[in-house]
Amino acid sequence: MPELPEVEVIVRGLRAGVCGRQVVSVDAPWPTSVRGGADRLRELAVGREIRAVRRRAKLALFELDSGAVLAAHLKMTGRLMVRRAGQVCREDPYLRVALTLSDGGVLTFSDVRRFGYLAAFAPGELASWDFWAGLGPEPLELAPEAFAERLAGRKAQIKALLLNQQIVAGIGNIYADESLFRAGIRPDRRASELSRAQLKRLGTCLRKVLEQAIRENGSSIRDYRDANGNAGAFQNSFNVYGRGGETCPRCGTTLVKGRVAGRGTTWCPECQR
DNA sequence: ACGAGATCCTGTCAGC
DNA sequence: TGCTGACAGGATCTCG
């Protein structure tokens, strides 16, 4: 479940292996993983140089010299890697798309559950993509006051709002639970019941948890690997996520596992109110 | 306009 | 041992 920190780590790891290379060919053994179709991807990418790789929300973006952009969403089980030509594992049954590069490297997109996708946008086209246009601000660039302002008065459960990409972009289940724990807020509280100070505190905690996760190379739960195939370490820093039934690291109370906003959710009934 | 819940997808694991 | 069902969750869709 790559969220903002994992995608950030992946993007940083990809840069050295793809920037400045041309896309020589596109192989799409599972064409439905390419939004708009493999032919469209070929049309826009083949013969073009990858100028930059960056992240927005949970999207990895490859900017081509034509102004076209390739966007990858890893969803639950997607992986992006750059490998030398001989290292592409033919037995990888989950390989969905492979871009061969001018230096012999291969940018691969694998995805067990096929929720993820690669999408190609012609120059200027990205802005008219509804999902892109609707994305909220980047939490690492959002001052806690402005974060609080975006949530204030909303009647939805605070966790549902954190997961809503239009309010703040890039947060998923892990960092929603971890930031709520740090802020001492129950995930099922309505934003409208919380004080401005509590919301601001949540904004601060969210930034801190994301920054720490990036420093620790992301969280590896089952599928996540960075661009070099390495696992992250932040899963060892979880306070609540995946720890239902264990004890709260702050007060020792048994952590509660339940369902909030349709997602598995863990919190401390003592520390979070 | 907003919120809530179902849906997609497959590997893994608990329980019988 | 082998089967069944629950579970994992980001974004989208439908319904209220």
PDB file of C-alpha atoms (C1' of nucleotides) in Angstrom:
ATOM      1  CA  MET A   1       0.000   0.000   0.000  1.00  0.00           C
ATOM      2  CA  PRO A   2       2.370   2.669  -1.130  1.00  0.00           C
ATOM      3  CA  GLU A   3       1.322   6.016   0.268  1.00  0.00           C
ATOM      4  CA  LEU A   4       3.039   9.370   0.010  1.00  0.00           C
ATOM      5  CA  PRO A   5       6.322   8.404   1.757  1.00  0.00           C
ATOM      6  CA  GLU A   6       6.703   5.143  -0.165  1.00  0.00           C
ATOM      7  CA  VAL A   7       6.068   6.808  -3.519  1.00  0.00           C
ATOM      8  CA  GLU A   8       8.510   9.575  -2.602  1.00  0.00           C
ATOM      9  CA  VAL A   9      11.208   7.010  -1.799  1.00  0.00           C
ATOM     10  CA  ILE A  10      10.504   5.091  -5.008  1.00  0.00           C
ATOM     11  CA  VAL A  11      10.685   8.251  -7.128  1.00  0.00           C
ATOM     12  CA  ARG A  12      14.005   9.276  -5.584  1.00  0.00           C
ATOM     13  CA  GLY A  13      15.352   5.806  -6.248  1.00  0.00           C
ATOM     14  CA  LEU A  14      14.236   5.780  -9.877  1.00  0.00           C
ATOM     15  CA  ARG A  15      15.817   9.075 -10.924  1.00  0.00           C
ATOM     16  CA  ALA A  16      19.378   7.901 -11.385  1.00  0.00           C
ATOM     17  CA  GLY A  17      18.307   4.997 -13.592  1.00  0.00           C
ATOM     18  CA  VAL A  18      15.813   6.691 -15.906  1.00  0.00           C
ATOM     19  CA  CYS A  19      16.541  10.423 -16.236  1.00  0.00           C
ATOM     20  CA  GLY A  20      18.267  11.344 -19.473  1.00  0.00           C
ATOM     21  CA  ARG A  21      17.358   8.038 -21.165  1.00  0.00           C
ATOM     22  CA  GLN A  22      15.073   7.633 -24.128  1.00  0.00           C
ATOM     23  CA  VAL A  23      12.223   5.169 -24.166  1.00  0.00           C
ATOM     24  CA  VAL A  24      13.096   2.659 -26.874  1.00  0.00           C
ATOM     25  CA  SER A  25      10.121   0.328 -26.675  1.00  0.00           C
ATOM     26  CA  VAL A  26       7.034  -0.449 -24.643  1.00  0.00           C
ATOM     27  CA  ASP A  27       5.977  -3.962 -23.747  1.00  0.00           C
ATOM     28  CA  ALA A  28       2.585  -4.391 -22.112  1.00  0.00           C
ATOM     29  CA  PRO A  29       1.876  -8.034 -21.288  1.00  0.00           C
ATOM     30  CA  TRP A  30      -1.238  -6.910 -19.439  1.00  0.00           C
ATOM     31  CA  PRO A  31      -2.644  -4.051 -21.536  1.00  0.00           C
ATOM     32  CA  THR A  32      -5.495  -3.178 -19.170  1.00  0.00           C
ATOM     33  CA  SER A  33      -2.906  -1.907 -16.696  1.00  0.00           C
ATOM     34  CA  VAL A  34      -2.302   0.925 -19.164  1.00  0.00           C
ATOM     35  CA  ARG A  35      -5.011   3.546 -19.080  1.00  0.00           C
ATOM     36  CA  GLY A  36      -5.839   4.678 -22.572  1.00  0.00           C
ATOM     37  CA  GLY A  37      -4.220   1.570 -23.996  1.00  0.00           C
ATOM     38  CA  ALA A  38      -0.710   0.421 -24.800  1.00  0.00           C
ATOM     39  CA  ASP A  39      -0.777   1.947 -28.295  1.00  0.00           C
ATOM     40  CA  ARG A  40      -1.394   5.392 -26.873  1.00  0.00           C
ATOM     41  CA  LEU A  41       1.464   4.885 -24.414  1.00  0.00           C
ATOM     42  CA  ARG A  42       3.777   3.831 -27.240  1.00  0.00           C
ATOM     43  CA  GLU A  43       2.732   6.776 -29.354  1.00  0.00           C
ATOM     44  CA  LEU A  44       3.564   9.253 -26.598  1.00  0.00           C
ATOM     45  CA  ALA A  45       6.632   7.619 -25.091  1.00  0.00           C
ATOM     46  CA  VAL A  46       8.701   5.816 -27.698  1.00  0.00           C
ATOM     47  CA  GLY A  47      11.603   7.947 -28.899  1.00  0.00           C
ATOM     48  CA  ARG A  48      11.157  10.426 -26.054  1.00  0.00           C
ATOM     49  CA  GLU A  49      13.632  11.210 -23.328  1.00  0.00           C
ATOM     50  CA  ILE A  50      12.628  11.035 -19.670  1.00  0.00           C
ATOM     51  CA  ARG A  51      13.613  14.434 -18.330  1.00  0.00           C
ATOM     52  CA  ALA A  52      12.382  14.211 -14.736  1.00  0.00           C
ATOM     53  CA  VAL A  53      10.677  11.942 -12.242  1.00  0.00           C
ATOM     54  CA  ARG A  54       8.592  13.448  -9.505  1.00  0.00           C
ATOM     55  CA  ARG A  55       5.756  12.696  -7.124  1.00  0.00           C
ATOM     56  CA  ARG A  56       2.360  14.281  -6.604  1.00  0.00           C
ATOM     57  CA  ALA A  57       0.050  12.693  -4.014  1.00  0.00           C
ATOM     58  CA  LYS A  58       0.540   8.917  -4.483  1.00  0.00           C
ATOM     59  CA  LEU A  59       1.366   9.299  -8.166  1.00  0.00           C
ATOM     60  CA  ALA A  60       4.823   8.814  -9.669  1.00  0.00           C
ATOM     61  CA  LEU A  61       5.212  11.109 -12.693  1.00  0.00           C
ATOM     62  CA  PHE A  62       7.656  10.687 -15.553  1.00  0.00           C
ATOM     63  CA  GLU A  63       8.083  13.909 -17.525  1.00  0.00           C
ATOM     64  CA  LEU A  64       9.131  13.454 -21.145  1.00  0.00           C
ATOM     65  CA  ASP A  65      11.030  15.920 -23.327  1.00  0.00           C
ATOM     66  CA  SER A  66       7.902  16.429 -25.441  1.00  0.00           C
ATOM     67  CA  GLY A  67       5.947  17.710 -22.451  1.00  0.00           C
ATOM     68  CA  ALA A  68       4.007  14.449 -22.249  1.00  0.00           C
ATOM     69  CA  VAL A  69       3.699  12.853 -18.822  1.00  0.00           C
ATOM     70  CA  LEU A  70       3.457   9.217 -17.745  1.00  0.00           C
ATOM     71  CA  ALA A  71       1.654   8.805 -14.435  1.00  0.00           C
ATOM     72  CA  ALA A  72       1.866   5.617 -12.359  1.00  0.00           C
ATOM     73  CA  HIS A  73      -0.507   4.812  -9.519  1.00  0.00           C
ATOM     74  CA  LEU A  74       0.665   1.799  -7.520  1.00  0.00           C
ATOM     75  CA  LYS A  75      -2.542   1.432  -5.501  1.00  0.00           C
ATOM     76  CA  MET A  76      -2.139  -1.658  -3.319  1.00  0.00           C
ATOM     77  CA  THR A  77       0.494  -3.913  -4.802  1.00  0.00           C
ATOM     78  CA  GLY A  78       2.144  -1.978  -7.629  1.00  0.00           C
ATOM     79  CA  ARG A  79       5.926  -1.830  -7.918  1.00  0.00           C
ATOM     80  CA  LEU A  80       8.154   0.334 -10.089  1.00  0.00           C
ATOM     81  CA  MET A  81      11.747  -0.688 -10.653  1.00  0.00           C
ATOM     82  CA  VAL A  82      14.613  -0.050 -13.006  1.00  0.00           C
ATOM     83  CA  ARG A  83      16.613  -3.093 -13.906  1.00  0.00           C
ATOM     84  CA  ARG A  84      19.385  -3.913 -16.287  1.00  0.00           C
ATOM     85  CA  ALA A  85      18.111  -5.673 -19.388  1.00  0.00           C
ATOM     86  CA  GLY A  86      19.249  -9.086 -18.212  1.00  0.00           C
ATOM     87  CA  GLN A  87      17.684  -8.647 -14.793  1.00  0.00           C
ATOM     88  CA  VAL A  88      14.058  -8.487 -15.840  1.00  0.00           C
ATOM     89  CA  CYS A  89      12.602 -11.596 -14.361  1.00  0.00           C
ATOM     90  CA  ARG A  90      10.719 -13.379 -17.108  1.00  0.00           C
ATOM     91  CA  GLU A  91       9.032 -15.498 -14.517  1.00  0.00           C
ATOM     92  CA  ASP A  92       7.500 -12.447 -12.865  1.00  0.00           C
ATOM     93  CA  PRO A  93       3.850 -13.326 -13.504  1.00  0.00           C
ATOM     94  CA  TYR A  94       2.734  -9.903 -12.350  1.00  0.00           C
ATOM     95  CA  LEU A  95       4.767  -7.814 -14.801  1.00  0.00           C
ATOM     96  CA  ARG A  96       2.237  -5.456 -16.418  1.00  0.00           C
ATOM     97  CA  VAL A  97       4.324  -2.936 -18.344  1.00  0.00           C
ATOM     98  CA  ALA A  98       8.013  -2.694 -19.253  1.00  0.00           C
ATOM     99  CA  LEU A  99       9.693   0.325 -20.863  1.00  0.00           C
ATOM    100  CA  THR A 100      13.062  -0.450 -22.402  1.00  0.00           C
ATOM    101  CA  LEU A 101      15.434   2.504 -22.173  1.00  0.00           C
ATOM    102  CA  SER A 102      18.245   3.674 -24.455  1.00  0.00           C
ATOM    103  CA  ASP A 103      20.996   2.574 -22.054  1.00  0.00           C
ATOM    104  CA  GLY A 104      19.660  -0.968 -21.836  1.00  0.00           C
ATOM    105  CA  GLY A 105      17.810  -0.405 -18.566  1.00  0.00           C
ATOM    106  CA  VAL A 106      14.199  -1.455 -18.218  1.00  0.00           C
ATOM    107  CA  LEU A 107      11.593   0.426 -16.228  1.00  0.00           C
ATOM    108  CA  THR A 108       9.110  -2.173 -15.002  1.00  0.00           C
ATOM    109  CA  PHE A 109       5.655  -1.894 -13.499  1.00  0.00           C
ATOM    110  CA  SER A 110       4.480  -5.035 -11.708  1.00  0.00           C
ATOM    111  CA  ASP A 111       1.185  -5.360  -9.882  1.00  0.00           C
ATOM    112  CA  VAL A 112      -0.307  -8.487  -8.316  1.00  0.00           C
ATOM    113  CA  ARG A 113      -3.824  -7.212  -7.844  1.00  0.00           C
ATOM    114  CA  ARG A 114      -4.030  -4.974 -10.896  1.00  0.00           C
ATOM    115  CA  PHE A 115      -5.592  -2.051  -9.049  1.00  0.00           C
ATOM    116  CA  GLY A 116      -2.693   0.106 -10.175  1.00  0.00           C
ATOM    117  CA  TYR A 117      -2.126   1.600 -13.587  1.00  0.00           C
ATOM    118  CA  LEU A 118       0.139   3.551 -15.864  1.00  0.00           C
ATOM    119  CA  ALA A 119      -1.460   6.460 -17.731  1.00  0.00           C
ATOM    120  CA  ALA A 120      -0.002   8.534 -20.553  1.00  0.00           C
ATOM    121  CA  PHE A 121      -0.897  12.181 -21.062  1.00  0.00           C
ATOM    122  CA  ALA A 122      -0.090  14.300 -24.103  1.00  0.00           C
ATOM    123  CA  PRO A 123       1.475  17.709 -23.410  1.00  0.00           C
ATOM    124  CA  GLY A 124      -0.996  19.843 -21.460  1.00  0.00           C
ATOM    125  CA  GLU A 125      -3.459  16.978 -21.055  1.00  0.00           C
ATOM    126  CA  LEU A 126      -2.683  16.175 -17.432  1.00  0.00           C
ATOM    127  CA  ALA A 127      -4.506  19.236 -16.126  1.00  0.00           C
ATOM    128  CA  SER A 128      -7.809  18.044 -17.539  1.00  0.00           C
ATOM    129  CA  TRP A 129      -7.628  14.680 -15.784  1.00  0.00           C
ATOM    130  CA  ASP A 130     -10.390  14.828 -13.165  1.00  0.00           C
ATOM    131  CA  PHE A 131      -8.422  12.951 -10.516  1.00  0.00           C
ATOM    132  CA  TRP A 132      -5.425  15.219 -10.984  1.00  0.00           C
ATOM    133  CA  ALA A 133      -7.477  18.393 -10.966  1.00  0.00           C
ATOM    134  CA  GLY A 134      -9.267  17.337  -7.776  1.00  0.00           C
ATOM    135  CA  LEU A 135      -6.189  16.555  -5.693  1.00  0.00           C
ATOM    136  CA  GLY A 136      -5.846  18.553  -2.499  1.00  0.00           C
ATOM    137  CA  PRO A 137      -2.593  20.159  -1.359  1.00  0.00           C
ATOM    138  CA  GLU A 138       0.558  18.224  -0.501  1.00  0.00           C
ATOM    139  CA  PRO A 139       0.589  17.732   3.274  1.00  0.00           C
ATOM    140  CA  LEU A 140       4.318  18.446   3.512  1.00  0.00           C
ATOM    141  CA  GLU A 141       3.714  21.855   1.956  1.00  0.00           C
ATOM    142  CA  LEU A 142       0.647  22.636   4.013  1.00  0.00           C
ATOM    143  CA  ALA A 143       0.983  24.738   7.158  1.00  0.00           C
ATOM    144  CA  PRO A 144      -0.900  23.249  10.144  1.00  0.00           C
ATOM    145  CA  GLU A 145      -3.176  26.322  10.255  1.00  0.00           C
ATOM    146  CA  ALA A 146      -4.164  25.831   6.619  1.00  0.00           C
ATOM    147  CA  PHE A 147      -4.619  22.095   7.230  1.00  0.00           C
ATOM    148  CA  ALA A 148      -6.991  22.869  10.120  1.00  0.00           C
ATOM    149  CA  GLU A 149      -8.898  25.310   7.941  1.00  0.00           C
ATOM    150  CA  ARG A 150      -9.568  22.645   5.307  1.00  0.00           C
ATOM    151  CA  LEU A 151     -11.054  20.264   7.895  1.00  0.00           C
ATOM    152  CA  ALA A 152     -12.873  22.690  10.165  1.00  0.00           C
ATOM    153  CA  GLY A 153     -16.624  22.314  10.349  1.00  0.00           C
ATOM    154  CA  ARG A 154     -16.823  19.128   8.287  1.00  0.00           C
ATOM    155  CA  LYS A 155     -19.208  16.557   9.661  1.00  0.00           C
ATOM    156  CA  ALA A 156     -17.441  13.449   8.356  1.00  0.00           C
ATOM    157  CA  GLN A 157     -15.280  11.269  10.568  1.00  0.00           C
ATOM    158  CA  ILE A 158     -11.782  12.656  10.813  1.00  0.00           C
ATOM    159  CA  LYS A 159     -10.234   9.484   9.412  1.00  0.00           C
ATOM    160  CA  ALA A 160     -12.481   9.576   6.337  1.00  0.00           C
ATOM    161  CA  LEU A 161     -11.347  13.139   5.721  1.00  0.00           C
ATOM    162  CA  LEU A 162      -7.668  12.208   6.010  1.00  0.00           C
ATOM    163  CA  LEU A 163      -8.206   9.493   3.416  1.00  0.00           C
ATOM    164  CA  ASN A 164     -10.033  11.878   1.075  1.00  0.00           C
ATOM    165  CA  GLN A 165      -7.453  12.892  -1.556  1.00  0.00           C
ATOM    166  CA  GLN A 166      -9.347  16.064  -2.358  1.00  0.00           C
ATOM    167  CA  ILE A 167      -8.810  17.438   1.123  1.00  0.00           C
ATOM    168  CA  VAL A 168      -5.173  16.462   1.562  1.00  0.00           C
ATOM    169  CA  ALA A 169      -3.326  14.371  -1.026  1.00  0.00           C
ATOM    170  CA  GLY A 170      -1.223  11.285  -0.413  1.00  0.00           C
ATOM    171  CA  ILE A 171      -2.525   9.900   2.898  1.00  0.00           C
ATOM    172  CA  GLY A 172      -3.590   6.264   3.148  1.00  0.00           C
ATOM    173  CA  ASN A 173      -4.594   3.939   5.936  1.00  0.00           C
ATOM    174  CA  ILE A 174      -1.203   3.642   7.615  1.00  0.00           C
ATOM    175  CA  TYR A 175      -0.434   7.328   7.971  1.00  0.00           C
ATOM    176  CA  ALA A 176      -4.024   8.202   8.840  1.00  0.00           C
ATOM    177  CA  ASP A 177      -3.913   5.857  11.858  1.00  0.00           C
ATOM    178  CA  GLU A 178      -0.386   6.847  12.882  1.00  0.00           C
ATOM    179  CA  SER A 179      -1.008  10.592  12.720  1.00  0.00           C
ATOM    180  CA  LEU A 180      -4.287  10.291  14.643  1.00  0.00           C
ATOM    181  CA  PHE A 181      -2.485   8.364  17.373  1.00  0.00           C
ATOM    182  CA  ARG A 182       0.226  10.987  17.645  1.00  0.00           C
ATOM    183  CA  ALA A 183      -2.367  13.736  17.780  1.00  0.00           C
ATOM    184  CA  GLY A 184      -4.412  11.892  20.443  1.00  0.00           C
ATOM    185  CA  ILE A 185      -7.599  11.921  18.366  1.00  0.00           C
ATOM    186  CA  ARG A 186     -10.038   9.029  17.980  1.00  0.00           C
ATOM    187  CA  PRO A 187     -10.405   8.134  14.295  1.00  0.00           C
ATOM    188  CA  ASP A 188     -14.210   8.163  14.479  1.00  0.00           C
ATOM    189  CA  ARG A 189     -14.520  11.700  15.819  1.00  0.00           C
ATOM    190  CA  ARG A 190     -16.268  14.170  13.540  1.00  0.00           C
ATOM    191  CA  ALA A 191     -14.012  16.979  12.386  1.00  0.00           C
ATOM    192  CA  SER A 192     -16.714  19.429  13.426  1.00  0.00           C
ATOM    193  CA  GLU A 193     -16.427  18.254  17.062  1.00  0.00           C
ATOM    194  CA  LEU A 194     -12.722  18.976  17.214  1.00  0.00           C
ATOM    195  CA  SER A 195     -11.205  22.277  18.280  1.00  0.00           C
ATOM    196  CA  ARG A 196      -9.078  24.335  15.947  1.00  0.00           C
ATOM    197  CA  ALA A 197      -6.097  23.545  18.174  1.00  0.00           C
ATOM    198  CA  GLN A 198      -6.706  19.793  17.844  1.00  0.00           C
ATOM    199  CA  LEU A 199      -6.935  20.020  14.062  1.00  0.00           C
ATOM    200  CA  LYS A 200      -3.772  22.076  13.933  1.00  0.00           C
ATOM    201  CA  ARG A 201      -2.026  19.541  16.110  1.00  0.00           C
ATOM    202  CA  LEU A 202      -3.140  16.780  13.753  1.00  0.00           C
ATOM    203  CA  GLY A 203      -1.639  18.723  10.853  1.00  0.00           C
ATOM    204  CA  THR A 204       1.661  18.979  12.702  1.00  0.00           C
ATOM    205  CA  CYS A 205       1.667  15.285  13.628  1.00  0.00           C
ATOM    206  CA  LEU A 206       0.825  14.288  10.071  1.00  0.00           C
ATOM    207  CA  ARG A 207       3.802  16.192   8.702  1.00  0.00           C
ATOM    208  CA  LYS A 208       6.111  14.716  11.308  1.00  0.00           C
ATOM    209  CA  VAL A 209       5.017  11.157  10.690  1.00  0.00           C
ATOM    210  CA  LEU A 210       5.373  11.536   6.915  1.00  0.00           C
ATOM    211  CA  GLU A 211       8.816  13.098   7.227  1.00  0.00           C
ATOM    212  CA  GLN A 212       9.986  10.338   9.550  1.00  0.00           C
ATOM    213  CA  ALA A 213       8.604   7.672   7.211  1.00  0.00           C
ATOM    214  CA  ILE A 214      10.488   9.139   4.255  1.00  0.00           C
ATOM    215  CA  ARG A 215      13.689   9.239   6.318  1.00  0.00           C
ATOM    216  CA  GLU A 216      13.181   5.551   7.134  1.00  0.00           C
ATOM    217  CA  ASN A 217      12.546   4.640   3.488  1.00  0.00           C
ATOM    218  CA  GLY A 218       8.841   3.979   3.854  1.00  0.00           C
ATOM    219  CA  SER A 219       6.847   1.143   5.387  1.00  0.00           C
ATOM    220  CA  SER A 220       7.010  -2.379   4.036  1.00  0.00           C
ATOM    221  CA  ILE A 221       3.804  -4.330   4.553  1.00  0.00           C
ATOM    222  CA  ARG A 222       3.846  -7.397   2.316  1.00  0.00           C
ATOM    223  CA  ASP A 223       4.367  -5.893  -1.118  1.00  0.00           C
ATOM    224  CA  TYR A 224       6.141  -2.581  -0.880  1.00  0.00           C
ATOM    225  CA  ARG A 225       9.680  -2.346  -2.207  1.00  0.00           C
ATOM    226  CA  ASP A 226      11.606   0.710  -3.317  1.00  0.00           C
ATOM    227  CA  ALA A 227      13.005   1.207  -6.807  1.00  0.00           C
ATOM    228  CA  ASN A 228      15.945  -1.042  -5.984  1.00  0.00           C
ATOM    229  CA  GLY A 229      13.845  -3.812  -4.507  1.00  0.00           C
ATOM    230  CA  ASN A 230      14.653  -2.930  -0.898  1.00  0.00           C
ATOM    231  CA  ALA A 231      12.156  -2.952   1.967  1.00  0.00           C
ATOM    232  CA  GLY A 232      11.512   0.127   4.091  1.00  0.00           C
ATOM    233  CA  ALA A 233      11.981   0.365   7.847  1.00  0.00           C
ATOM    234  CA  PHE A 234       9.163   2.577   9.083  1.00  0.00           C
ATOM    235  CA  GLN A 235       6.943  -0.438   9.817  1.00  0.00           C
ATOM    236  CA  ASN A 236       9.195  -0.928  12.832  1.00  0.00           C
ATOM    237  CA  SER A 237       8.121   2.510  14.054  1.00  0.00           C
ATOM    238  CA  PHE A 238       4.379   1.894  13.938  1.00  0.00           C
ATOM    239  CA  ASN A 239       2.607   2.857  17.121  1.00  0.00           C
ATOM    240  CA  VAL A 240      -0.817   1.498  16.210  1.00  0.00           C
ATOM    241  CA  TYR A 241      -1.127   0.347  12.600  1.00  0.00           C
ATOM    242  CA  GLY A 242      -1.453  -3.440  12.453  1.00  0.00           C
ATOM    243  CA  ARG A 243      -1.028  -3.683  16.239  1.00  0.00           C
ATOM    244  CA  GLY A 244      -4.605  -4.343  17.336  1.00  0.00           C
ATOM    245  CA  GLY A 245      -4.683  -6.385  20.562  1.00  0.00           C
ATOM    246  CA  GLU A 246      -1.137  -5.343  21.465  1.00  0.00           C
ATOM    247  CA  THR A 247      -0.372  -2.703  24.056  1.00  0.00           C
ATOM    248  CA  CYS A 248      -0.207   1.031  23.498  1.00  0.00           C
ATOM    249  CA  PRO A 249       3.437   2.134  23.445  1.00  0.00           C
ATOM    250  CA  ARG A 250       2.488   5.248  25.413  1.00  0.00           C
ATOM    251  CA  CYS A 251       0.152   4.009  28.166  1.00  0.00           C
ATOM    252  CA  GLY A 252       0.070   0.216  27.950  1.00  0.00           C
ATOM    253  CA  THR A 253      -3.670  -0.043  27.304  1.00  0.00           C
ATOM    254  CA  THR A 254      -4.732  -2.721  24.810  1.00  0.00           C
ATOM    255  CA  LEU A 255      -5.079  -1.202  21.343  1.00  0.00           C
ATOM    256  CA  VAL A 256      -8.527  -1.490  19.769  1.00  0.00           C
ATOM    257  CA  LYS A 257      -9.076  -2.721  16.223  1.00  0.00           C
ATOM    258  CA  GLY A 258     -12.264  -1.688  14.505  1.00  0.00           C
ATOM    259  CA  ARG A 259     -13.700  -0.349  11.301  1.00  0.00           C
ATOM    260  CA  VAL A 260     -13.812   3.352  10.525  1.00  0.00           C
ATOM    261  CA  ALA A 261     -14.542   4.869   7.132  1.00  0.00           C
ATOM    262  CA  GLY A 262     -14.797   1.314   5.797  1.00  0.00           C
ATOM    263  CA  ARG A 263     -11.161   0.575   6.658  1.00  0.00           C
ATOM    264  CA  GLY A 264      -9.441  -1.497   9.302  1.00  0.00           C
ATOM    265  CA  THR A 265      -8.504   0.999  11.994  1.00  0.00           C
ATOM    266  CA  THR A 266      -6.447   0.681  15.163  1.00  0.00           C
ATOM    267  CA  TRP A 267      -6.329   3.153  18.028  1.00  0.00           C
ATOM    268  CA  CYS A 268      -5.670   3.520  21.749  1.00  0.00           C
ATOM    269  CA  PRO A 269      -8.934   4.001  23.671  1.00  0.00           C
ATOM    270  CA  GLU A 270      -6.996   5.772  26.432  1.00  0.00           C
ATOM    271  CA  CYS A 271      -4.661   8.109  24.528  1.00  0.00           C
ATOM    272  CA  GLN A 272      -7.074   8.978  21.724  1.00  0.00           C
ATOM    273  CA  ARG A 273     -10.283  10.843  22.575  1.00  0.00           C
TER     274      ARG A 273
ATOM    275  C1'  DA B   1     -23.013  18.940  -1.755  1.00  0.00           C
ATOM    276  C1'  DC B   2     -21.893  15.710   1.122  1.00  0.00           C
ATOM    277  C1'  DG B   3     -21.461  11.284   3.436  1.00  0.00           C
ATOM    278  C1'  DA B   4     -21.679   6.186   3.609  1.00  0.00           C
ATOM    279  C1'  DG B   5     -21.079   1.822   1.846  1.00  0.00           C
ATOM    280  C1'  DA B   6     -20.224  -1.525  -2.011  1.00  0.00           C
ATOM    281  C1'  DT B   7     -16.975  -2.793  -5.503  1.00  0.00           C
ATOM    282  C1'  DC B   8     -12.747  -4.330  -7.804  1.00  0.00           C
ATOM    283  C1'  DC B   9      -8.618  -7.904  -7.309  1.00  0.00           C
ATOM    284  C1'  DT B  10      -5.644 -11.861  -5.542  1.00  0.00           C
ATOM    285  C1'  DG B  11      -2.592 -13.695  -2.019  1.00  0.00           C
ATOM    286  C1'  DT B  12      -2.577 -15.019   2.729  1.00  0.00           C
ATOM    287  C1'  DC B  13      -4.165 -16.897   6.793  1.00  0.00           C
ATOM    288  C1'  DA B  14      -7.446 -18.546  10.445  1.00  0.00           C
ATOM    289  C1'  DG B  15     -10.734 -21.962  11.353  1.00  0.00           C
ATOM    290  C1'  DC B  16     -13.076 -26.209  10.619  1.00  0.00           C
TER     291       DC B  16
ATOM    292  C1'  DT C   1      -5.007 -32.195   4.431  1.00  0.00           C
ATOM    293  C1'  DG C   2      -7.823 -29.312   1.978  1.00  0.00           C
ATOM    294  C1'  DC C   3     -11.433 -26.256   1.653  1.00  0.00           C
ATOM    295  C1'  DT C   4     -14.006 -21.882   2.784  1.00  0.00           C
ATOM    296  C1'  DG C   5     -14.372 -17.345   3.984  1.00  0.00           C
ATOM    297  C1'  DA C   6     -12.496 -13.166   5.915  1.00  0.00           C
ATOM    298  C1'  DC C   7      -9.232  -9.698   5.193  1.00  0.00           C
ATOM    299  C1'  DA C   8      -5.974  -6.349   3.191  1.00  0.00           C
ATOM    300  C1'  DG C   9      -7.328  -0.989   0.949  1.00  0.00           C
ATOM    301  C1'  DG C  10      -7.250   3.429  -3.033  1.00  0.00           C
ATOM    302  C1'  DA C  11     -10.279   5.228  -5.792  1.00  0.00           C
ATOM    303  C1'  DT C  12     -14.706   5.066  -8.026  1.00  0.00           C
ATOM    304  C1'  DC C  13     -19.399   4.297  -8.222  1.00  0.00           C
ATOM    305  C1'  DT C  14     -24.091   4.367  -6.480  1.00  0.00           C
ATOM    306  C1'  DC C  15     -27.458   5.559  -3.284  1.00  0.00           C
ATOM    307  C1'  DG C  16     -29.579   8.391   0.358  1.00  0.00           C
TER     308       DG C  16
END
